[in-house]
Short mmCIF file of C-alpha atoms and ligand atoms in Angstrom, two decimals:
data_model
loop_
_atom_site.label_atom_id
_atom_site.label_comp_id
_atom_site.label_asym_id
_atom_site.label_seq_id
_atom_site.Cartn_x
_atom_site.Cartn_y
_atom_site.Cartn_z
CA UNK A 21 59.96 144.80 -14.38
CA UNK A 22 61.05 145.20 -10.92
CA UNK A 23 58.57 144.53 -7.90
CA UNK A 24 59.00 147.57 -4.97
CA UNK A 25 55.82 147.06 -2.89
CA UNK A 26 54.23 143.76 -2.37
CA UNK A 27 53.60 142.65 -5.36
CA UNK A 28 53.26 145.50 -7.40
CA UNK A 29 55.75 145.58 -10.38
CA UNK A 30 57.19 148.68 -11.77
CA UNK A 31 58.48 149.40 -15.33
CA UNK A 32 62.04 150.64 -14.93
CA UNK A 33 63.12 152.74 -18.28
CA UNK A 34 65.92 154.27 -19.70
CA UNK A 35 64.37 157.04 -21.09
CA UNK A 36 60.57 158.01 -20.02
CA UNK A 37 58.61 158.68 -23.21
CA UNK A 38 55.81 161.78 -22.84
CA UNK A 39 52.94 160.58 -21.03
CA UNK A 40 50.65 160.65 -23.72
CA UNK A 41 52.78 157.85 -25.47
CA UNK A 42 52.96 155.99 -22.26
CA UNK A 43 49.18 155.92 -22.27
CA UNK A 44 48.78 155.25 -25.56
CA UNK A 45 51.11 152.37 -25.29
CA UNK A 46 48.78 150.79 -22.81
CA UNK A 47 45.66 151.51 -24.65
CA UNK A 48 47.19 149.47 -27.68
CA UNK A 49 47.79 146.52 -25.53
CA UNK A 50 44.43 146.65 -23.86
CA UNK A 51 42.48 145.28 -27.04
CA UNK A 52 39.01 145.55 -26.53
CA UNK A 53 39.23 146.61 -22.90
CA UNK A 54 38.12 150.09 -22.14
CA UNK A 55 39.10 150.00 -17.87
CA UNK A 56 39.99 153.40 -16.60
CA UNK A 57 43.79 152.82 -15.67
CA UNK A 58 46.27 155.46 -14.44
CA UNK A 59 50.18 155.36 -15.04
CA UNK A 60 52.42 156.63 -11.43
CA UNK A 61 55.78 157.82 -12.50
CA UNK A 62 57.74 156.71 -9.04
CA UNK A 63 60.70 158.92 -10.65
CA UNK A 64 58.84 162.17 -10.07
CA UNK A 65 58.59 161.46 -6.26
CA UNK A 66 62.13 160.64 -6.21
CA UNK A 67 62.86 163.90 -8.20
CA UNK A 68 59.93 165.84 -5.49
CA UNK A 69 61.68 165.13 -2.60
CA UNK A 70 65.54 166.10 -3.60
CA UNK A 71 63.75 169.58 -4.51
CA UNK A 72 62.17 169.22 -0.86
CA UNK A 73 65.84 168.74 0.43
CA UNK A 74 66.92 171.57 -1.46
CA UNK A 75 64.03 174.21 -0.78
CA UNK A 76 63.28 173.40 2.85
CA UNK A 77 66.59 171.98 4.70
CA UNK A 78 65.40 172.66 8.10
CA UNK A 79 62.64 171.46 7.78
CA UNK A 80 61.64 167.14 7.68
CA UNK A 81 58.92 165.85 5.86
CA UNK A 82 56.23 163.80 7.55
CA UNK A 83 54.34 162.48 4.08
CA UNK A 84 50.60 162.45 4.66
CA UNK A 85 49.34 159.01 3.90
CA UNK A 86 45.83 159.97 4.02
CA UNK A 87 46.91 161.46 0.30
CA UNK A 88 48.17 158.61 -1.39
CA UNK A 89 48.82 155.03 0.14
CA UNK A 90 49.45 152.79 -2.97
CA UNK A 91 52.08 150.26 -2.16
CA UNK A 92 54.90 151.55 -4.25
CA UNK A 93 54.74 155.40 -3.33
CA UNK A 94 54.40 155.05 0.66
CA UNK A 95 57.30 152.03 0.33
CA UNK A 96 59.61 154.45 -2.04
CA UNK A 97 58.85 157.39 0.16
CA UNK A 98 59.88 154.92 3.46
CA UNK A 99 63.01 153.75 1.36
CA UNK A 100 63.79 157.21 0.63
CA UNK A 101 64.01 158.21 4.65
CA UNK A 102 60.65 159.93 4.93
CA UNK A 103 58.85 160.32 8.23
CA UNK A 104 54.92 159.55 8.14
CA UNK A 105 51.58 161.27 9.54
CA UNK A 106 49.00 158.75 9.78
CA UNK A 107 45.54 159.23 10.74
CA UNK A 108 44.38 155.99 11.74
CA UNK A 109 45.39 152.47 13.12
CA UNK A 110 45.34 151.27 9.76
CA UNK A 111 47.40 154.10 8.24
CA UNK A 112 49.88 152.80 11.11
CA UNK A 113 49.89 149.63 10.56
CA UNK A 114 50.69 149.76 6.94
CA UNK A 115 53.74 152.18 7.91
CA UNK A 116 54.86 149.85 10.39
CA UNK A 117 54.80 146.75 8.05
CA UNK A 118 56.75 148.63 5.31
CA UNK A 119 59.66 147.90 8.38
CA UNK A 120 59.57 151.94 9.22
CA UNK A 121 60.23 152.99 13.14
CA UNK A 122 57.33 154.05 15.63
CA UNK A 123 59.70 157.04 16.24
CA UNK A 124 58.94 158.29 11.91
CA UNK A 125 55.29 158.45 12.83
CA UNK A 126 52.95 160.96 13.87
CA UNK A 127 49.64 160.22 14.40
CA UNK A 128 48.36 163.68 13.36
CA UNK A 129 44.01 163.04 13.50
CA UNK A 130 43.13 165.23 16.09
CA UNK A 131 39.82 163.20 16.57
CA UNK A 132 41.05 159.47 17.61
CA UNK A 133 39.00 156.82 18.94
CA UNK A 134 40.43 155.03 21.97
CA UNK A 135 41.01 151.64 20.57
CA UNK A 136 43.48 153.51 17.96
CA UNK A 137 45.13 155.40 20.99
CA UNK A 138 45.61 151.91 22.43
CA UNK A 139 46.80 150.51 19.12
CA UNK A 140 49.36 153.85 18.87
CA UNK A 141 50.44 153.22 22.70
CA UNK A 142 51.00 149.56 22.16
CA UNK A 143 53.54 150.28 18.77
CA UNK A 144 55.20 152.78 20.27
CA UNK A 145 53.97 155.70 18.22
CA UNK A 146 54.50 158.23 20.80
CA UNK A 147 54.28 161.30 18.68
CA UNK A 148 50.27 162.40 18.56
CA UNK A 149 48.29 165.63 17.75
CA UNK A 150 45.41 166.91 19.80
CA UNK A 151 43.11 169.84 19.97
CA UNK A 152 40.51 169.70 22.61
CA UNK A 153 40.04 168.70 26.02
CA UNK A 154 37.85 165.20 25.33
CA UNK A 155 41.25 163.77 23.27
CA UNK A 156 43.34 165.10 26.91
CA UNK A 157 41.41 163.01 28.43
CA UNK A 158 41.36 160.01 26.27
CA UNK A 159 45.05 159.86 25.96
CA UNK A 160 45.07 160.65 29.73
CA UNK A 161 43.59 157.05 30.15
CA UNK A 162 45.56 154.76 28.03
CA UNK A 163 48.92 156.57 26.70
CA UNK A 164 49.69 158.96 29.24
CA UNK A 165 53.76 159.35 28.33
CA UNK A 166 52.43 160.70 24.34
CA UNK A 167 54.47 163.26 23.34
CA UNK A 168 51.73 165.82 22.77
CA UNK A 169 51.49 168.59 19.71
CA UNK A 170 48.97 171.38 20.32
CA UNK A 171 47.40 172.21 16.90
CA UNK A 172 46.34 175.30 16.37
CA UNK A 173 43.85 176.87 13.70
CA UNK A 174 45.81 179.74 12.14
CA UNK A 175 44.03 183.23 12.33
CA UNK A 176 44.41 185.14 9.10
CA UNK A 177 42.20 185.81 5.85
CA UNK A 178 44.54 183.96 3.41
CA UNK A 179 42.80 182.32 0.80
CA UNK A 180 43.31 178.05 0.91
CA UNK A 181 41.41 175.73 -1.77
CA UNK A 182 39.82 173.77 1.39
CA UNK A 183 40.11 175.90 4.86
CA UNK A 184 40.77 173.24 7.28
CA UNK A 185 40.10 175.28 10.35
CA UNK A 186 35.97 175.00 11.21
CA UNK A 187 36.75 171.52 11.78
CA UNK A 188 40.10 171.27 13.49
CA UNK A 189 42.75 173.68 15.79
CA UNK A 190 42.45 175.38 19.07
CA UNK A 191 42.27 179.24 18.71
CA UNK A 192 45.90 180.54 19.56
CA UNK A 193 44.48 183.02 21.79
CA UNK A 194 42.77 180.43 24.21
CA UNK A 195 45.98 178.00 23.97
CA UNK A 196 46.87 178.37 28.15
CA UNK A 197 43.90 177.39 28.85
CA UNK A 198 44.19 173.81 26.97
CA UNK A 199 47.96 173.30 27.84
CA UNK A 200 46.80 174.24 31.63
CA UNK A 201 44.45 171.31 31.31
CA UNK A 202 47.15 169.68 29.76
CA UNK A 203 49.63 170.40 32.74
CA UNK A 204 46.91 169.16 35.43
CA UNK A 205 46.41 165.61 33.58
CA UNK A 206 50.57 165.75 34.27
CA UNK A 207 50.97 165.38 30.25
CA UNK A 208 53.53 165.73 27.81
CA UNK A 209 53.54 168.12 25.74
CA UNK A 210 56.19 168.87 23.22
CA UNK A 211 55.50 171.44 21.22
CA UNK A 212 52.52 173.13 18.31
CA UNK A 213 51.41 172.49 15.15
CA UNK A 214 48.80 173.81 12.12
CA UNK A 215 47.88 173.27 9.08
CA UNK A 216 46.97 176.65 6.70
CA UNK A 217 44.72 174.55 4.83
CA UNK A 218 44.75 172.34 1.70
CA UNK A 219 46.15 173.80 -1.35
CA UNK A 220 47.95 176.89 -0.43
CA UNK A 221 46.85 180.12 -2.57
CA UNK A 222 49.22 182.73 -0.51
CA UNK A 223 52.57 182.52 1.31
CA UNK A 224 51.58 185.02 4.10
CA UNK A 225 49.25 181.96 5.41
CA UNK A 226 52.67 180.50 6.46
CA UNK A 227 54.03 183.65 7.88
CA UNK A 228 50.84 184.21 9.95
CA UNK A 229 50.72 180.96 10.99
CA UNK A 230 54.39 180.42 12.40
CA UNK A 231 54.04 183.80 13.99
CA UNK A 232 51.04 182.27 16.10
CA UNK A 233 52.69 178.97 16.62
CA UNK A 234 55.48 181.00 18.42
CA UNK A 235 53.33 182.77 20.86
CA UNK A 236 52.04 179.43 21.63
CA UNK A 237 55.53 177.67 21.97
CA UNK A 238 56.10 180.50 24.49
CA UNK A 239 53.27 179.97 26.03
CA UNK A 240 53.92 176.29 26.96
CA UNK A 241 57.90 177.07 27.61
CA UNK A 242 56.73 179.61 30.51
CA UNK A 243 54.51 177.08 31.69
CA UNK A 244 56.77 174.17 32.03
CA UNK A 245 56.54 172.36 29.24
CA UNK A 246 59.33 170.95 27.15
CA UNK A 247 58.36 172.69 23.90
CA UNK A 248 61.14 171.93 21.28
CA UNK A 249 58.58 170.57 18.15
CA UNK A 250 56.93 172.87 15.27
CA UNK A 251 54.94 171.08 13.01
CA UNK A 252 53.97 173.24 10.01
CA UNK A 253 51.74 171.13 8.27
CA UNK A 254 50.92 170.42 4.36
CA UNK A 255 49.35 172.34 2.16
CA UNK A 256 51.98 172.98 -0.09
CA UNK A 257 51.19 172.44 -4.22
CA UNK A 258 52.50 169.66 -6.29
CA UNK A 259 51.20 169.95 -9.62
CA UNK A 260 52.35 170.36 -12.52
CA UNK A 261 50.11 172.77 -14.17
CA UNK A 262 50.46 175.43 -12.34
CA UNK A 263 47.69 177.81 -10.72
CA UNK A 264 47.64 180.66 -13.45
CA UNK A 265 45.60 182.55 -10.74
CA UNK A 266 47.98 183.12 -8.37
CA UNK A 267 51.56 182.04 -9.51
CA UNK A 268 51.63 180.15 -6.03
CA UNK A 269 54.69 177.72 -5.99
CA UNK A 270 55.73 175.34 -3.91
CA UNK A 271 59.55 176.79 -4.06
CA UNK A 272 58.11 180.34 -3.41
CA UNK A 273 56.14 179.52 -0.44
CA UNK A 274 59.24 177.38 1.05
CA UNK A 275 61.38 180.88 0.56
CA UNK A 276 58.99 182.85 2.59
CA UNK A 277 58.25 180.39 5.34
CA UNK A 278 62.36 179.34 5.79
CA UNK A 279 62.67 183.35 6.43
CA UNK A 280 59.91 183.43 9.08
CA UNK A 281 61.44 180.19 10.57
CA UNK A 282 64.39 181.25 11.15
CA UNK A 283 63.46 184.56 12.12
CA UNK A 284 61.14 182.86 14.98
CA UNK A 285 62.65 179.82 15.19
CA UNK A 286 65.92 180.18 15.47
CA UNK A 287 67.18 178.13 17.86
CA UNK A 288 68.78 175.07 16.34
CA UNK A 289 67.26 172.47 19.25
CA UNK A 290 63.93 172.81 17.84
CA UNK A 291 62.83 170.09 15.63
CA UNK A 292 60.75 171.15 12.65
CA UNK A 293 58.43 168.95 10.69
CA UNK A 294 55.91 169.18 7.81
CA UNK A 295 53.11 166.89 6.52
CA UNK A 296 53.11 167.37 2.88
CA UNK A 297 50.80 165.53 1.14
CA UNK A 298 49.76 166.19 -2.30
CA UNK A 299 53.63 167.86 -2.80
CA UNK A 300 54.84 164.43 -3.42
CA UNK A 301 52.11 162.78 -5.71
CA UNK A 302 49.94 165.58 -7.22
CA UNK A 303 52.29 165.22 -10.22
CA UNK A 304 53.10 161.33 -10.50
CA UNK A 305 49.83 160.13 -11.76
CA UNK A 306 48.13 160.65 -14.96
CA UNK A 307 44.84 158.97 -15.22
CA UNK A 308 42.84 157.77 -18.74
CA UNK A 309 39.27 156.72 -18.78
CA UNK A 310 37.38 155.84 -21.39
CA UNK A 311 34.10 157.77 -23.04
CA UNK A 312 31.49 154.93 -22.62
CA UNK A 313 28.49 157.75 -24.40
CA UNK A 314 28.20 160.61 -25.99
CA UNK A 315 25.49 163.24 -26.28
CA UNK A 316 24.85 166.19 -28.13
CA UNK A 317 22.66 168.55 -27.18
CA UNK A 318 21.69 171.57 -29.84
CA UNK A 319 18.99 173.28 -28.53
CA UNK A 320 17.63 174.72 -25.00
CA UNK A 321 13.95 174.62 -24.99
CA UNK A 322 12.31 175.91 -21.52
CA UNK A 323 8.59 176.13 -19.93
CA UNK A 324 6.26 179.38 -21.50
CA UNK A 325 4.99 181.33 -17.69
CA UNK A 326 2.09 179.15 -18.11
CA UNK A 327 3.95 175.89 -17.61
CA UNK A 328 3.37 174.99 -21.28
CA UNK A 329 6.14 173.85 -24.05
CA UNK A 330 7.59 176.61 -26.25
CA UNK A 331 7.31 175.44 -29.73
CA UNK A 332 11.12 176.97 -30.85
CA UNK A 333 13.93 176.76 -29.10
CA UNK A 334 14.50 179.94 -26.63
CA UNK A 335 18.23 179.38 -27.36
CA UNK A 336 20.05 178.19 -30.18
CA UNK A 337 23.84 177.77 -28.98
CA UNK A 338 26.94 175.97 -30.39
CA UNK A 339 25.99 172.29 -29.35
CA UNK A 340 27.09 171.23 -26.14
CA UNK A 341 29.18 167.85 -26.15
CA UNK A 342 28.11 165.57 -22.95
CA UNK A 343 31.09 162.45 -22.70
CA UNK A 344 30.42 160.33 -20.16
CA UNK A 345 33.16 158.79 -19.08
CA UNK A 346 34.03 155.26 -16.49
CA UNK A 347 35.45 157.17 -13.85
CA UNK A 348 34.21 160.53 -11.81
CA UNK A 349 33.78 162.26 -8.73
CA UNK A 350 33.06 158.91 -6.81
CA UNK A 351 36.16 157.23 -8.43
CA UNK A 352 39.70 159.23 -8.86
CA UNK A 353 37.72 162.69 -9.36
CA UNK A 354 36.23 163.47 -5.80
CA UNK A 355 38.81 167.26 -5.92
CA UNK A 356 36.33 168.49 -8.90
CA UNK A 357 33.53 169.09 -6.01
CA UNK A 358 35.81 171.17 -4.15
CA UNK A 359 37.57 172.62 -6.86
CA UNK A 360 35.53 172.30 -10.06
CA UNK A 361 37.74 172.52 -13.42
CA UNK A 362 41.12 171.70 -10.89
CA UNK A 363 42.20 168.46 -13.56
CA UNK A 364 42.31 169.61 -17.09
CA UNK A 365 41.20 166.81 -20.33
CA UNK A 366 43.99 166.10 -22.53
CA UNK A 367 43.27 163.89 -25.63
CA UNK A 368 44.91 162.30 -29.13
CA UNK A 369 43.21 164.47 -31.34
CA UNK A 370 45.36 166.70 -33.43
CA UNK A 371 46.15 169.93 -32.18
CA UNK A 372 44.46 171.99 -35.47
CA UNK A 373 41.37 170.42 -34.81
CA UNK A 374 37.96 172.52 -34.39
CA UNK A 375 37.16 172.78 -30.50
CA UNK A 376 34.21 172.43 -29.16
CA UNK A 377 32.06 173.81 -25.82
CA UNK A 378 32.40 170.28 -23.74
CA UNK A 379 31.14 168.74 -20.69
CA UNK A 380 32.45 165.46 -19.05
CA UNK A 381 30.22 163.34 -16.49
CA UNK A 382 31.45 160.27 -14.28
CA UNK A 383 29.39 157.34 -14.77
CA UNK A 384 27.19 156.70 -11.34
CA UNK A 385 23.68 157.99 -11.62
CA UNK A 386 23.83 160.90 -9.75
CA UNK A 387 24.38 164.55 -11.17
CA UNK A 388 26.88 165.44 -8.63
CA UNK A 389 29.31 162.94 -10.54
CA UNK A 390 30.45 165.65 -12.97
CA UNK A 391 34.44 165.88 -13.73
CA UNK A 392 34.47 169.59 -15.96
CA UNK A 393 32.16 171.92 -17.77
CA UNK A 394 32.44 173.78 -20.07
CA UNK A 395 35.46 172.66 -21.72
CA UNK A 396 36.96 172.95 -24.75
CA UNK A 397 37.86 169.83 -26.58
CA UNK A 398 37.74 168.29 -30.31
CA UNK A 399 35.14 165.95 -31.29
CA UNK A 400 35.16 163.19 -29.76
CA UNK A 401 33.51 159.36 -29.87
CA UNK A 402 32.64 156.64 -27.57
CA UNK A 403 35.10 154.70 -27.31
CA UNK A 404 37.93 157.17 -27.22
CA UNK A 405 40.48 157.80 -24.35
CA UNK A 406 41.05 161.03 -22.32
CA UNK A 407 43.89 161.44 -19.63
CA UNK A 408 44.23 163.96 -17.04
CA UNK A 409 48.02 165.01 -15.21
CA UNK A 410 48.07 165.93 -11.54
CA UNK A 411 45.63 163.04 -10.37
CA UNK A 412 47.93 161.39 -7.33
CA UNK A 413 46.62 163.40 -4.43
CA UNK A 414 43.36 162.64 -2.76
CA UNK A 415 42.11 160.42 -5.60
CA UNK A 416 42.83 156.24 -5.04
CA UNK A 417 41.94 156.91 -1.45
CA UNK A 418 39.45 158.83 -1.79
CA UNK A 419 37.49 156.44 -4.46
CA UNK A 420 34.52 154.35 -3.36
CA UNK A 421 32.14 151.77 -4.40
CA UNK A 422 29.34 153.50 -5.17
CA UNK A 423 27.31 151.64 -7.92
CA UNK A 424 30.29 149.59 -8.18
CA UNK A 425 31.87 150.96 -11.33
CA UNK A 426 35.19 149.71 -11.65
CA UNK A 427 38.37 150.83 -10.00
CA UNK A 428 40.96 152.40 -12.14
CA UNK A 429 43.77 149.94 -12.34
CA UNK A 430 47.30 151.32 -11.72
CA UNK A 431 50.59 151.01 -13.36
CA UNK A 432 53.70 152.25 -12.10
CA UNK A 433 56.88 153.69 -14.35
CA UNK A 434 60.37 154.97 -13.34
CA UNK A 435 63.21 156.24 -15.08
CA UNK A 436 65.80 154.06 -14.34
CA UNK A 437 68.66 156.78 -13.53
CA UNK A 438 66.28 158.01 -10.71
CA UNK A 439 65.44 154.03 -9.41
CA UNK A 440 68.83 154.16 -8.90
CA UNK A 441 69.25 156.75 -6.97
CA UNK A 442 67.25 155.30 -4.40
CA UNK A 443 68.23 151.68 -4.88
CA UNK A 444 71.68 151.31 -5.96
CA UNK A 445 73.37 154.12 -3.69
C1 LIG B 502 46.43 166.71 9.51
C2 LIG B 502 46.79 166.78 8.07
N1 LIG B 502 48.10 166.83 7.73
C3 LIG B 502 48.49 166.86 6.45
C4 LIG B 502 47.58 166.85 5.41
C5 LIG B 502 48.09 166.89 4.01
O1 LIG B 502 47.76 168.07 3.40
P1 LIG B 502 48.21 168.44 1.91
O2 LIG B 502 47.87 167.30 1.05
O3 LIG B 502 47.43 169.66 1.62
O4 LIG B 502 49.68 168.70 1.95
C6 LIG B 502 46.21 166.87 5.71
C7 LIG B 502 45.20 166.92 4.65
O5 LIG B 502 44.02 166.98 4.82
C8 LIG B 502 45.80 166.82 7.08
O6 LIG B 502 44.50 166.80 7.42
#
């Protein structure tokens, strides 16, 4: 065991087994304990951001802590050269403590309040997004030499999982009048940015958006303004089951966006930056939780028009399993209300078994906390484990207390050949 964040210790193997042994390694040691855990494979960051290298040369990563902020992956990431977007004085903070320079941070909330302006000025984190003409003013006040990025909300149809845009940006078409306002408070503006929206589902959301950002970036040069930043934002997939709908990859969309960039971007003085989140953990974290009851349900019976019982059934179906399980939507699981179905069961039946119309509920009492329906899975007990891939993105920091169920405890792996790459250089 080897300790990378504070005091969080990390397996280091030769060999990774498959997951499902890794988890079923655990469970064995756990005795009697049934506590939701989840296992982060540090390797498959390390391996995530040499294809990031590869795919997107031009183009430096600023990883989204808002995603994931577990000691080991932001501390790996740091030791690995990344750059940071933080959304809050406490995202900062914990960037600046891991030793990493104000200059590797942008604070990319477009909605800050003052004291955290304050906080941002006093560090030295220059670099800060806005998108209205209250956060001009506020920055006007008390950290008038920020370096400034306009963000924009991208115009196009494209379809996103989570469309970013009612909430944040400045229309593209209206930008002069912002960066005039800009130009009268005598700030500093250096340059655009966007984000297409969470989860990518079509490359031309890039494309549109770069095309818009370059109008912009026009639109401040002519005015005065030192533009030499794009900032194209996350968005960009990291699981590893991929989206059968759409074939979307994160290689594919890095193709078609390098071509735009150079194509509009071509001039080698302008620095270009993403904020990838869920890119670099999607895939490191499998979670298991534990089925704490189990229902079967074989018949639907409903209300006759007059409001009384219907002695039969009305419909006889294949039974419906109901597992409920100690973690859900208020826990790891908050995606499935956004994307219902997005993390798929996997368990240690047998692969011949029967399988069987399924439905898995968190454990809070509230019927929002459902993780999947309608899936197909063996039989199962209480007591028995299920696991689900792709769970490092928007889950740990997400989770809150509600009815205090417990907090999935984490354990973290690497493959030692990959430790070293980062460590032993
Ligand atoms: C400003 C900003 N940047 C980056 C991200 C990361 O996005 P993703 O995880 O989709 O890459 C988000 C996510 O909400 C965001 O709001």
């Amino acid at each position: 065991m080897l300790n990378v964040g504070k005091h969080t210790p990390v397996e280091i193997l030769e060999k990774l087994p498959p997951i499902s042994n890794q988890i079923q390694e655990k469970i064995d040691n756990f005795g009697d304990d049934e506590h939701p855990f989840s296992v982060g494979n540090l390797g498959d960051i390390i391996t995530k951001h040499s294809n990031w290298q590869k795919c997107f040369p031009r183009v430096e990563p600023f990883y989204a802590v808002k995603c994931n902020d577990v000691d080991p992956v932001i501390r790996i990431l740091a030791d690995m050269g990344l750059s940071f977007d933080c959304a809050s004085k406490i995202e900062i903070q914990k960037i600046l403590e891991l030793g990493v320079e104000p200059s590797r941070i942008i604070y990319a909330n477009t909605n800050k309040q003052l004291s955290f302006i304050k906080y941002a000025a006093d560090k030295g984190v220059s670099m800060m997004t806005f998108d209205c003409e209250d956060e001009l003013i506020k920055i006007k006040k008390v950290y008038p030499d920020a370096k400034l990025v306009l963000r924009i909300s991208p115009q196009s149809n494209y379809k996103v999982k989570l469309d970013l845009r009612k909430k944040f940006g400045y229309h593209p078409l209206k930008a002069s009048e912002l960066l005039e306002m800009a130009m009268k408070l005598k700030l500093n503006v250096i340059g655009v940015s966007f984000h297409v929206g969470h989860g990518c589902l079509e490359t031309g959301a890039f494309v549109a958006a770069i095309e818009q950002s370059r109008k912009v970036f026009d639109i401040g040069a002519t005015m005065g303004f030192d533009m030499h930043l794009l900032d194209i934002g996350g968005g960009f997939p990291g699981e590893q089951i991929q989206n059968v709908e759409t074939n979307i990859t994160f290689e594919r969309i890095a193709e078609v966006a390098n071509k735009s960039l150079d194509d509009l971007f071509p001039e080698k003085d302008v620095r270009i930056i993403a904020e990838p989140g869920q890119y670099y953990v999607s895939s490191a974290f499998t979670v298991a939780v534990n089925i704490i009851t189990k229902k079967t349900f074989t018949d639907k019976y409903t209300l006759s028009p007059d409001g009384d019982f219907l002695d039969k059934p009305t419909v006889q179906n294949e039974p419906t399993r109901m597992y409920y399980v100690n973690d859900g939507i208020y826990g790891c699981f908050l995606s499935c209300l956004i994307d219902p179905g997005c993390f798929v069961p996997s368990h240690f039946k047998d692969s011949d078994e029967e399988l069987h119309n399924s439905t898995i509920w968190g454990p809070t009492c509230d019927s929002l906390d459902l993780v999947i329906e309608n899936v197909k899975l063996p039989e199962l007990t209480t007591g028995d484990w299920i696991f689900f891939k792709d769970m490092g993105a928007y889950s740990f920091t997400t989770a809150s207390s509600f009815n205090s169920m417990p907090k999935v405890k984490k354990y973290f792996i690497c493959e030692k050949s990959l430790w070293e790459q980062v460590y032993q250089r």
